[in-house]
Coordinates of C-alpha atoms in Angstrom, one line a residue:
X24 CA 50.9 9.6 71.0
X25 CA 48.7 12.6 70.1
X26 CA 49.1 16.0 71.5
X27 CA 47.4 16.8 74.7
X28 CA 44.5 19.2 73.8
X29 CA 43.0 21.7 76.1
X30 CA 39.2 22.3 76.3
X31 CA 37.8 25.5 74.9
X32 CA 37.1 26.6 78.4
X33 CA 38.8 24.9 81.4
X34 CA 42.0 22.9 81.9
X35 CA 43.3 19.4 81.6
X36 CA 45.5 18.0 84.3
X37 CA 47.7 15.1 83.4
X38 CA 49.1 13.2 86.4
X39 CA 51.9 11.0 85.3
X40 CA 52.2 7.5 87.0
X41 CA 56.0 7.3 86.8
X42 CA 56.3 5.9 90.4
X43 CA 56.7 7.6 93.8
X44 CA 57.2 11.2 92.7
X45 CA 55.5 14.2 91.1
X46 CA 55.1 15.1 87.5
X47 CA 52.0 17.1 86.3
X48 CA 51.4 18.5 82.8
X49 CA 48.6 21.1 82.5
X50 CA 47.0 22.1 79.2
X51 CA 45.2 25.4 79.1
X52 CA 43.5 27.2 76.2
X53 CA 45.6 29.8 74.6
X54 CA 44.0 33.2 74.7
X55 CA 44.6 34.0 71.0
X56 CA 43.9 30.5 69.8
X57 CA 46.4 28.0 68.5
X58 CA 48.2 25.3 70.4
X59 CA 47.4 25.0 74.2
X60 CA 49.5 26.7 76.8
X61 CA 51.5 23.9 78.5
X62 CA 52.6 24.0 82.1
X63 CA 54.8 21.3 83.7
X64 CA 55.0 21.0 87.5
X65 CA 58.0 18.9 88.6
X66 CA 59.3 15.7 87.1
X67 CA 60.9 13.1 89.3
X68 CA 60.7 9.7 90.8
X69 CA 62.1 7.6 93.7
X70 CA 64.2 4.9 91.9
X71 CA 62.7 1.5 92.2
X72 CA 59.2 2.6 92.9
X73 CA 58.2 2.4 89.2
X74 CA 58.6 -1.4 89.4
X75 CA 55.5 -1.4 91.6
X76 CA 53.4 0.5 89.0
X77 CA 54.3 0.1 85.3
X78 CA 58.1 -0.2 85.3
X79 CA 58.4 2.8 83.0
X80 CA 61.8 4.4 82.9
X81 CA 61.7 8.1 83.7
X82 CA 63.1 8.9 80.3
X83 CA 59.9 7.5 78.7
X84 CA 58.0 10.1 80.7
X85 CA 60.0 12.9 79.1
X86 CA 59.3 11.3 75.7
X87 CA 55.6 11.3 76.5
X88 CA 55.7 15.0 77.5
X89 CA 57.6 15.8 74.3
X90 CA 54.9 14.1 72.2
X91 CA 52.0 15.7 74.2
X92 CA 53.5 19.3 73.9
X93 CA 55.4 19.3 70.6
X94 CA 58.6 19.8 72.7
X95 CA 57.4 23.2 73.9
X96 CA 56.7 24.1 77.5
X97 CA 55.4 27.6 78.2
X98 CA 56.1 27.3 81.9
X99 CA 58.1 24.9 84.1
X100 CA 57.4 25.0 87.8
X101 CA 59.9 23.4 90.2
X102 CA 58.5 23.2 93.7
X103 CA 61.6 22.3 95.6
X104 CA 65.0 20.5 95.4
X105 CA 64.2 16.8 96.0
X106 CA 65.0 13.8 93.9
X107 CA 61.4 12.7 93.4
X108 CA 60.5 16.1 91.9
X109 CA 63.7 16.8 89.9
X110 CA 65.6 13.8 88.6
X111 CA 63.4 13.4 85.5
X112 CA 64.8 16.6 84.0
X113 CA 68.5 15.8 83.9
X114 CA 71.1 13.1 83.4
X115 CA 74.8 13.5 82.6
X116 CA 74.7 12.2 79.0
X117 CA 71.9 13.7 76.8
X118 CA 69.6 15.1 79.5
X119 CA 66.0 14.1 79.1
X120 CA 64.7 17.6 78.2
X121 CA 67.5 18.5 75.8
X122 CA 65.1 19.0 72.8
X123 CA 62.6 21.1 74.7
X124 CA 61.9 24.8 74.4
X125 CA 61.2 26.1 77.9
X126 CA 59.8 29.6 77.7
X127 CA 59.7 30.5 81.4
X128 CA 60.6 28.9 84.8
X129 CA 59.1 29.6 88.2
X130 CA 60.9 28.8 91.4
X131 CA 60.5 29.7 95.1
X132 CA 62.3 32.7 96.6
X133 CA 64.5 30.2 98.4
X134 CA 66.3 29.5 95.1
X135 CA 67.0 33.2 94.3
X136 CA 70.7 33.9 94.2
X137 CA 70.1 37.6 94.9
X138 CA 68.1 37.0 98.1
X139 CA 70.2 37.3 101.3
X140 CA 67.9 35.1 103.4
X141 CA 67.8 32.4 100.7
X142 CA 71.6 32.5 100.4
X143 CA 71.9 32.1 104.2
X144 CA 69.6 29.1 104.2
X145 CA 71.3 27.5 101.3
X146 CA 74.7 27.9 102.9
X147 CA 73.5 26.4 106.1
X148 CA 71.9 23.5 104.2
X149 CA 75.2 23.0 102.3
X150 CA 77.2 22.9 105.5
X151 CA 74.7 20.4 107.1
X152 CA 74.8 18.3 103.9
X153 CA 78.6 18.1 103.9
X154 CA 78.7 17.2 107.6
X155 CA 76.1 14.5 107.0
X156 CA 78.0 13.1 104.1
X157 CA 81.1 12.9 106.3
X158 CA 79.2 11.2 109.1
X159 CA 77.7 8.8 106.7
X160 CA 81.0 7.8 105.3
X161 CA 82.5 7.2 108.7
X162 CA 79.5 5.1 109.7
X163 CA 79.8 3.1 106.5
X164 CA 83.6 2.5 107.1
X165 CA 82.8 1.3 110.6
X166 CA 79.8 -0.9 109.9
X167 CA 79.9 -1.5 106.2
X168 CA 77.9 0.1 103.4
X169 CA 75.2 -2.6 103.7
X170 CA 74.4 -1.8 107.3
X171 CA 70.7 -1.0 107.7
X172 CA 71.4 2.4 109.4
X173 CA 73.7 3.4 106.5
X174 CA 71.1 2.2 104.0
X175 CA 68.4 4.4 105.6
X176 CA 70.7 7.5 105.5
X177 CA 71.6 6.8 101.9
X178 CA 67.9 6.8 100.9
X179 CA 67.4 10.2 102.6
X180 CA 70.6 11.6 101.2
X181 CA 69.4 10.5 97.7
X182 CA 66.5 12.9 98.1
X183 CA 69.0 15.7 98.5
X184 CA 71.4 14.6 95.9
X185 CA 69.2 13.0 93.2
X186 CA 70.3 10.3 90.8
X187 CA 69.8 6.5 90.9
X188 CA 70.2 4.5 94.1
X189 CA 72.9 2.3 92.5
X190 CA 75.0 5.4 91.7
X191 CA 74.9 6.8 95.3
X192 CA 78.6 6.4 95.9
X193 CA 79.5 8.4 92.8
X194 CA 76.9 11.1 93.6
X195 CA 78.0 11.3 97.2
X196 CA 81.7 11.7 96.2
X197 CA 80.8 14.4 93.7
X198 CA 78.6 16.2 96.2
X199 CA 81.2 16.0 99.0
X200 CA 83.7 17.7 96.7
X201 CA 81.1 20.2 95.3
X202 CA 77.4 20.2 96.3
X203 CA 76.6 22.0 93.0
X204 CA 77.6 18.7 91.2
X205 CA 74.7 16.8 92.6
X206 CA 72.0 15.6 90.2
X207 CA 69.4 17.8 91.8
X208 CA 71.5 20.9 91.4
X209 CA 72.4 20.0 87.8
X210 CA 68.7 19.5 87.0
X211 CA 67.8 22.9 88.5
X212 CA 70.6 24.6 86.6
X213 CA 69.5 22.9 83.4
X214 CA 66.0 24.2 83.6
X215 CA 67.1 27.7 84.6
X216 CA 69.5 27.8 81.6
X217 CA 66.8 26.7 79.2
X218 CA 64.4 29.3 80.4
X219 CA 67.0 32.0 80.5
X220 CA 67.2 31.7 76.7
X221 CA 63.6 33.0 76.5
X222 CA 61.5 34.8 79.1
X223 CA 63.8 33.8 82.0
X224 CA 63.3 32.6 85.6
X225 CA 61.0 34.1 88.2
X226 CA 61.6 33.6 91.9
X227 CA 58.3 33.8 93.7
X228 CA 57.3 35.2 97.1
X229 CA 53.9 34.6 98.8
X230 CA 51.2 37.3 98.4
X231 CA 51.2 40.4 96.3
X232 CA 49.4 40.4 93.0
X233 CA 48.2 37.3 91.2
X234 CA 50.6 36.1 88.5
X235 CA 49.7 35.6 84.8
X236 CA 50.7 32.6 82.8
X237 CA 51.9 33.9 79.4
X238 CA 49.3 33.3 76.7
X239 CA 46.6 32.2 79.2
X240 CA 43.8 33.9 81.1
X241 CA 44.5 31.6 84.2
X242 CA 45.8 33.5 87.2
X243 CA 48.2 32.0 89.8
X244 CA 48.4 32.9 93.5
X245 CA 51.5 32.1 95.5
X246 CA 50.8 30.8 99.0
X247 CA 54.3 29.5 100.1
X248 CA 57.0 29.0 101.1
X249 CA 57.0 31.4 104.1
X250 CA 60.0 33.7 104.7
X251 CA 60.1 32.8 108.4
X252 CA 63.0 30.3 109.0
X253 CA 61.2 29.0 112.1
X254 CA 58.2 28.0 109.9
X255 CA 60.5 26.4 107.4
X256 CA 61.8 24.2 110.2
X257 CA 58.3 23.4 111.6
X258 CA 57.5 20.0 110.2
X259 CA 55.0 18.0 112.2
X260 CA 51.3 18.7 113.1
X261 CA 50.6 19.4 116.7
X262 CA 47.6 18.2 118.8
X263 CA 44.3 18.3 116.8
X264 CA 46.1 19.3 113.6
X265 CA 47.2 15.7 113.2
X266 CA 45.3 12.9 111.5
X267 CA 45.3 9.7 113.6
X268 CA 48.1 7.0 113.6
X269 CA 51.2 8.9 113.2
X270 CA 54.0 11.3 114.3
X271 CA 57.6 9.8 114.0
X272 CA 60.2 10.3 116.7
X273 CA 61.4 13.9 116.9
X274 CA 64.0 13.6 119.5
X275 CA 67.7 12.8 120.0
X276 CA 70.5 14.5 118.2
X277 CA 68.3 15.6 115.3
X278 CA 67.6 18.8 117.2
X279 CA 71.1 19.8 116.4
X280 CA 70.1 20.3 112.8
X281 CA 67.9 23.1 113.9
X282 CA 70.8 24.9 115.6
X283 CA 71.6 28.4 114.5
X284 CA 75.0 28.4 116.3
X285 CA 78.0 29.9 114.6
X286 CA 80.0 26.6 114.6
X287 CA 82.9 28.3 116.4
X288 CA 84.6 26.2 119.2
X289 CA 83.4 27.3 122.7
X290 CA 87.0 27.6 124.2
X291 CA 90.1 29.4 123.3
X292 CA 92.7 27.4 121.3
X293 CA 95.1 27.6 124.3
X294 CA 92.8 25.3 126.2
X295 CA 92.6 22.7 123.4
X296 CA 94.7 19.6 122.6
X297 CA 94.2 17.0 120.0
X298 CA 92.8 13.6 120.8
X299 CA 96.0 11.7 119.8
X300 CA 98.1 13.9 122.0
X301 CA 95.6 13.6 124.9
X302 CA 95.8 9.8 124.9
X303 CA 99.6 9.6 124.3
X304 CA 102.3 9.3 126.9
X305 CA 103.2 12.9 126.1
X306 CA 99.8 14.3 127.2
X307 CA 98.5 14.9 130.7
X308 CA 97.9 11.4 132.3
X309 CA 94.4 12.5 133.4
X310 CA 93.0 12.0 129.9
X311 CA 94.9 8.7 129.4
X312 CA 93.8 7.3 132.8
X313 CA 90.2 8.4 132.6
X314 CA 89.3 8.4 128.9
X315 CA 92.0 6.2 127.3
X316 CA 91.9 2.8 125.7
X317 CA 91.1 0.7 128.7
X318 CA 93.5 -1.2 130.9
X319 CA 94.4 -3.6 128.1
X320 CA 94.0 -6.6 130.4
X321 CA 96.2 -5.3 133.2
X322 CA 94.9 -6.3 136.7
X323 CA 92.9 -3.7 138.4
X324 CA 94.7 -3.9 141.7
X325 CA 92.4 -1.5 143.5
X326 CA 89.5 -3.8 142.5
X327 CA 87.4 -0.8 141.3
X328 CA 83.9 -1.8 140.1
X329 CA 84.4 0.3 136.9
X330 CA 87.8 1.1 135.5
X331 CA 88.5 4.9 135.3
X332 CA 89.3 4.4 131.6
X333 CA 86.4 2.1 130.8
X334 CA 85.2 2.3 127.1
X335 CA 81.8 3.7 128.1
X336 CA 83.5 6.9 129.3
X337 CA 84.4 7.8 125.8
X338 CA 81.8 9.2 123.4
X339 CA 83.8 8.0 120.4
X340 CA 81.8 7.7 117.2
X341 CA 78.5 6.7 118.8
X342 CA 77.0 10.1 117.7
X343 CA 77.3 8.9 114.1
X344 CA 74.2 6.8 114.6
X345 CA 72.3 10.1 115.0
X346 CA 73.3 10.9 111.5
X347 CA 70.0 9.2 110.5
X348 CA 68.0 11.7 112.4
X349 CA 70.1 14.6 111.0
X350 CA 69.2 13.3 107.6
X351 CA 65.5 13.3 108.5
X352 CA 65.8 16.9 109.7
X353 CA 67.7 18.0 106.6
X354 CA 65.2 16.4 104.4
X355 CA 62.2 17.8 106.1
X356 CA 63.5 21.4 106.0
X357 CA 63.6 21.2 102.2
X358 CA 60.0 20.0 102.0
X359 CA 58.8 23.2 103.7
X360 CA 60.5 25.3 101.0
X361 CA 57.9 23.9 98.5
X362 CA 56.5 26.5 96.2
X363 CA 52.7 26.3 96.7
X364 CA 50.5 27.6 93.9
X365 CA 46.8 28.1 93.5
X366 CA 45.7 28.2 89.8
X367 CA 42.4 30.2 89.3
X368 CA 40.2 29.6 86.2
X369 CA 39.1 32.9 84.7
X370 CA 35.3 32.5 84.5
X371 CA 34.2 30.1 87.3
X372 CA 37.0 31.1 89.7
X373 CA 37.6 27.5 90.5
X374 CA 41.0 26.8 92.1
X375 CA 43.5 24.0 91.5
X376 CA 45.9 23.8 94.5
X377 CA 49.4 22.4 94.0
X378 CA 51.4 22.1 97.2
X379 CA 54.6 20.2 96.4
X380 CA 55.7 18.6 99.7
X381 CA 54.5 21.5 102.0
X382 CA 54.3 20.6 105.7
X383 CA 53.1 22.2 108.9
X384 CA 55.1 25.4 108.8
X385 CA 54.2 26.1 105.2
X386 CA 50.5 25.4 105.8
X387 CA 50.5 27.6 108.9
X388 CA 51.8 30.6 107.0
X389 CA 49.0 30.8 104.5
X390 CA 46.4 32.5 106.7
X391 CA 48.8 35.5 107.0
X392 CA 49.1 35.9 103.2
X393 CA 46.9 38.2 101.2
X394 CA 46.7 39.2 97.5
X395 CA 45.6 42.4 95.8
X396 CA 42.9 42.0 93.2
X397 CA 42.0 45.5 92.1
X398 CA 40.2 47.0 95.0
X399 CA 39.6 43.6 96.7
X400 CA 41.7 41.6 99.0
X401 CA 42.0 37.8 98.5
X402 CA 42.7 35.5 101.4
X403 CA 43.9 31.9 101.6
X404 CA 40.6 30.9 103.1
X405 CA 38.9 32.2 100.0
X406 CA 41.2 30.3 97.6
X407 CA 41.0 27.1 99.5
X408 CA 37.2 27.4 99.7
X409 CA 37.1 27.5 95.9
X410 CA 39.5 24.6 95.5
X411 CA 38.2 21.8 93.2
X412 CA 41.5 20.0 92.8
X413 CA 44.0 19.3 95.6
X414 CA 47.4 17.8 94.7
X415 CA 47.9 16.1 98.1
X416 CA 51.1 17.3 99.8
X417 CA 54.0 15.0 100.3
X418 CA 52.5 11.8 99.0
X419 CA 49.7 11.9 101.6
X420 CA 52.2 11.7 104.6
X421 CA 51.2 12.4 108.2
X422 CA 52.6 15.9 108.0
X423 CA 51.6 16.8 104.5
X424 CA 47.9 17.6 105.2
X425 CA 46.6 19.3 108.3
X426 CA 43.4 18.2 110.0
X427 CA 41.0 20.8 111.5
X428 CA 37.7 22.5 111.4
X429 CA 36.4 25.3 109.2
X430 CA 36.5 27.7 112.2
X431 CA 40.2 27.1 112.9
X432 CA 42.5 30.0 112.3
X433 CA 45.1 27.8 110.5
X434 CA 44.7 26.4 107.0
X435 CA 43.6 22.8 106.9
X436 CA 41.7 20.3 104.8
X437 CA 38.3 21.4 106.0
X438 CA 38.9 24.8 104.5
X439 CA 38.9 23.3 101.0
X440 CA 35.9 23.0 98.7
X441 CA 33.2 24.8 100.6
X442 CA 30.0 26.0 99.0
X443 CA 29.7 25.4 95.3
X444 CA 33.1 23.7 95.0
X445 CA 32.1 20.9 97.4
X446 CA 30.4 18.7 94.7
X447 CA 33.5 18.8 92.4
X448 CA 36.4 18.4 94.9
X449 CA 39.0 15.9 93.6
X450 CA 42.4 14.9 95.0
X451 CA 45.5 13.5 93.5
X452 CA 48.0 11.4 95.5
X453 CA 51.5 10.8 94.1
X454 CA 52.2 7.6 96.1
X455 CA 53.1 4.0 95.5
X456 CA 52.0 2.5 98.7
X457 CA 53.5 -1.0 98.5
X458 CA 57.0 0.5 97.6
X459 CA 56.7 3.0 100.5
X460 CA 55.8 0.3 103.0
X461 CA 58.2 -2.5 101.9
X462 CA 61.3 -0.7 100.6
X463 CA 61.9 1.8 103.3
X464 CA 63.0 1.3 106.9
X465 CA 61.1 2.2 108.8
X466 CA 58.1 2.0 106.4
X467 CA 56.7 5.2 105.0
X468 CA 52.9 5.6 105.4
X469 CA 52.3 7.1 102.0
X470 CA 49.5 7.8 102.0
X471 CA 48.5 7.8 105.7
X472 CA 45.3 5.7 105.8
X473 CA 43.4 8.2 107.9
X474 CA 44.2 11.0 105.4
X475 CA 43.3 8.8 102.5
X476 CA 39.9 7.9 104.1
X477 CA 39.1 11.6 104.7
X478 CA 40.0 12.5 101.2
X479 CA 37.8 9.7 99.8
X480 CA 34.9 10.9 102.0
X481 CA 35.3 14.6 101.1
X482 CA 35.9 13.9 97.4
X483 CA 33.1 11.2 97.2
X484 CA 35.6 8.8 95.7
X485 CA 37.2 11.2 93.3
X486 CA 40.8 10.4 94.4
X487 CA 43.5 9.5 91.9
X488 CA 46.6 7.6 93.3
X489 CA 49.6 6.7 91.3
X490 CA 49.4 3.0 92.0
X491 CA 45.7 2.6 91.7
X492 CA 44.6 2.3 88.1
X493 CA 40.8 1.9 88.5
X494 CA 38.6 4.4 90.2
X495 CA 35.9 2.8 92.3
X496 CA 32.5 4.4 92.8
X497 CA 31.5 4.7 96.5
X498 CA 28.1 3.1 97.3
X499 CA 26.8 6.5 98.4
X500 CA 27.4 8.3 95.1
X501 CA 24.6 8.2 92.6
X502 CA 25.4 6.5 89.2
X503 CA 24.7 9.6 87.1
X504 CA 27.1 11.7 89.2
X505 CA 29.8 9.1 88.9
X506 CA 29.3 8.7 85.2
X507 CA 29.6 12.5 84.7
X508 CA 32.9 12.4 86.6
X509 CA 34.3 9.5 84.6
X510 CA 33.5 11.3 81.3
X511 CA 36.1 13.8 82.3
X512 CA 38.8 11.2 83.1
X513 CA 41.2 9.1 81.1
X514 CA 43.0 6.3 83.1
X515 CA 46.0 5.0 81.2
X516 CA 49.0 3.0 82.3
X517 CA 51.3 6.0 82.0
X518 CA 49.0 8.7 83.3
X519 CA 45.6 10.0 84.4
X520 CA 44.0 12.8 82.5
X521 CA 41.3 14.9 84.3
X522 CA 39.4 17.7 82.7
X523 CA 38.0 20.6 84.8
X524 CA 35.5 22.8 83.0
X525 CA 35.5 26.5 83.6
X526 CA 31.8 26.8 84.3

């Protein structure tokens, strides 16, 4: 496979079709000539989803990137710690990117080991993860590992741990002993170590001054993640922010995942006895009589309608079924830590927006962020208005893109591609719809049909989707306009290439 070449002016975006997950390779012209500047944004896949596209192993994606770049990446961006964004970087034996030179890596402030808030959030996430692993194992012991509830939890935990689905037991055991041993953590460390041998790692905060990609004239504006923990936990659109058809349940025990309590017991130890002691003959008969193991078949001589120690009086392990909702809550909190970047081309000022898996809280923070550009102030509304490429957040899910009007105070899809950018707006959706609907319980609407329809309308058909190999011209688009677009596209089994001119 030949190297991926950059245009003299502009940028080429390669969207890999590895399955349900993100992997983008950007080729930019180098300022002083020579080989292009190569930027890689994420590399991961949900195991099994590739069977619904081209059945390409994730290792072959790494080989393709090596051939396209000559084993050199000027910049690697990791948006957040999820399996489908990370597991293509690392495996235990001969990690996929071993032969690469990685000059610099960019991560969100949430990964900064020197940031107190980031450390607090990571510690809390670690505690929740360990509690969830414990609950999952108890549920599996009670119901069997093949139970549907256990299976759903395992899929969500795999997002946090990484690795292959068939290796879950090993990954879970390692993570329970040491969360740093998970595939996701190992992949993150691998990239950081690679970059540290050269220019190093940068942890990015929203706002400030635009960043420069070494060797390139392209500038980058950091929109998210926000530093407000409440926004990081804010996942689902509210009211008119939501596209039709959606919103999963957000109730039951899952709210506990948002608790900021200390975890200390509410009563002094002198008021506490163990469960075994409470139900034994040595304990106070009150507990045995009212919350014990039932009357074991003895006649109820008082003919009470319900025995004092009926099984329903004991909470027991019923709460374990809520582990699934805890898993959902844990998973969604990570999505909102996504590093959101706007790449600005130097001459035309066109913007390419890469959002990771950002959800409501991340989106709602953008309108408060500003950047210094000399004497001028740049806003998110300005950047989104110049956006000609939108990497659709979270595979097109119900909470990955907000609906709204241009006049709304919060960032939403209608803010994008206004004015001159409107005729060039294009979207990329990293989703395998059949896998999402048939291999997940409940099914994942990736992409949500109403979001896909609005993107198709807004982009006039210029919407790439992982599992859709052929771009279909809408009847309303003139032939010359569509042909001009197709000239800038290459649709291969392994990837889509899309060239954006800087003019």
